[in-house]
C-alpha atoms as one frame of an Amber mdcrd trajectory, in Angstrom:
protein
  99.553  48.447 112.065  97.977  48.604 115.017  99.558  49.623 118.820  97.916
  49.183 122.132  94.217  47.914 122.351  94.059  47.712 118.560  94.604  51.098
 117.713  95.352  52.129 114.292  99.764  53.901 114.770  99.812  56.571 111.403
 102.369  55.608 108.929 104.556  58.388 110.029 105.376  61.489 112.304 106.433
  64.758 111.506 107.981  66.513 114.183 110.223  69.642 114.300 113.604  67.792
 116.669 113.156  64.598 115.356 116.530  63.443 114.861 116.538  64.016 118.747
 113.496  62.438 119.254 114.622  59.435 116.590 117.876  59.085 118.847 116.052
  59.039 122.300 113.835  56.350 120.958 116.551  54.522 119.676 118.388  54.326
 122.768 115.478  53.253 124.665 114.282  51.221 122.579 114.769  47.621 124.938
 113.663  49.664 127.712 110.172  50.266 126.422 107.551  48.966 124.229 106.250
  52.679 122.956 110.054  53.488 121.545 109.649  49.966 120.396 106.167  51.168
 118.403 108.010  54.275 117.112 111.094  52.673 115.670 107.877  51.266 113.709
 106.627  54.190 111.347 108.449  57.201 110.150 109.795  60.092 112.108 110.554
  63.120 109.904 111.291  66.291 110.303 108.594  68.819 109.027 109.634  71.250
 106.213 109.374  74.093 108.163 112.413  73.490 110.832 113.881  71.088 108.002
 115.970  73.961 106.757 117.462  74.169 110.486 119.005  70.812 110.228 122.350
  70.310 109.200 123.748  67.068 110.369 124.018  65.124 107.767 122.485  62.458
 109.461 119.142  64.273 110.042 119.593  65.564 106.684 119.858  62.287 105.320
 117.687  59.956 106.842 114.963  62.370 108.012 113.746  64.170 105.490 110.478
  64.379 105.028 111.127  64.947 101.128 112.624  61.860 100.563 109.549  60.000
 102.166 107.474  59.360  98.802 103.973  58.979 101.272 103.973  62.691 101.910
 104.145  63.588  98.148 107.026  66.521  98.823 108.701  65.551  95.999 108.472
  64.374  92.629 110.747  61.793  90.814 114.385  63.328  90.596 114.022  65.000
  94.279 112.357  67.981  93.264 110.025  70.068  96.038 105.769  69.649  95.036
 103.788  72.262  95.964 101.064  70.558  96.740 101.075  67.724  98.720 100.847
  66.844 102.573 100.427  70.453 105.105 103.506  69.573 107.381 103.758  72.773
 108.951  99.594  72.946 109.692 100.601  72.663 113.827 102.520  75.084 113.446
 100.385  77.852 111.009  97.504  76.470 113.873  99.647  77.758 116.787 100.007
  81.028 115.268  96.370  81.396 115.747  95.910  79.751 118.788  98.718  81.994
 120.657  96.601  85.365 119.768  93.606  84.009 122.668  96.826  83.134 125.339
  96.366  86.461 127.150  92.844  85.519 127.145  93.232  82.608 128.557  95.893
  82.772 130.649  94.559  83.844 134.079  91.064  80.704 133.225  90.962  77.593
 135.492  91.634  74.589 134.478  88.273  73.565 133.282  87.360  76.806 131.800
  90.509  77.155 129.978  90.262  73.321 128.070  86.612  73.872 127.168  87.958
  77.900 125.218  90.562  75.824 123.603  88.266  72.880 122.951  85.362  75.265
 121.190  88.393  77.522 119.249  89.607  74.255 117.707  85.955  73.268 116.717
  85.394  76.681 115.295  88.323  76.896 113.950  87.781  73.113 112.219  84.267
  73.899 110.935  85.461  77.421 109.473  88.347  75.258 107.413  86.041  72.526
 106.442  82.773  74.598 105.709  81.252  73.193 108.186  77.724  74.512 110.477
  79.819  75.410 114.021  76.148  75.542 115.792  76.386  73.165 118.524  73.892
  70.435 117.826  71.834  69.573 120.403  72.693  67.264 123.120  71.018  64.001
 123.173  69.712  62.939 126.523  69.853  59.932 128.291  66.023  57.957 128.139
  63.628  58.105 130.991
């Protein structure tokens, strides 16, 4: 599926408060194209926050275990250990939150650079890549 300017849209969105997001998108569907586009993808509650939801509509319609594309449950609906890591943002936030006091007083540009570089280093560590930055190519003279 494509959205504005030919950018490929994801097939699903995992969000901690997906029930309120979905209902808000439904209420705005005639007013904004983004709401209509959002209704074309599966919006689900992530596994980490799913146990906090008790509304029957949330549990029935937005369960990540019922969406087959995530490989979170077997054919009988029993949770699997493998599959999409729906808690990845929570895990990344836990790591990033350790640096909140370091970057609190930094000006905007320094804060953004520090955050970007930290994310880059964490991603390199995760995929076992060399974190040494490559030289910036110079424009031809």
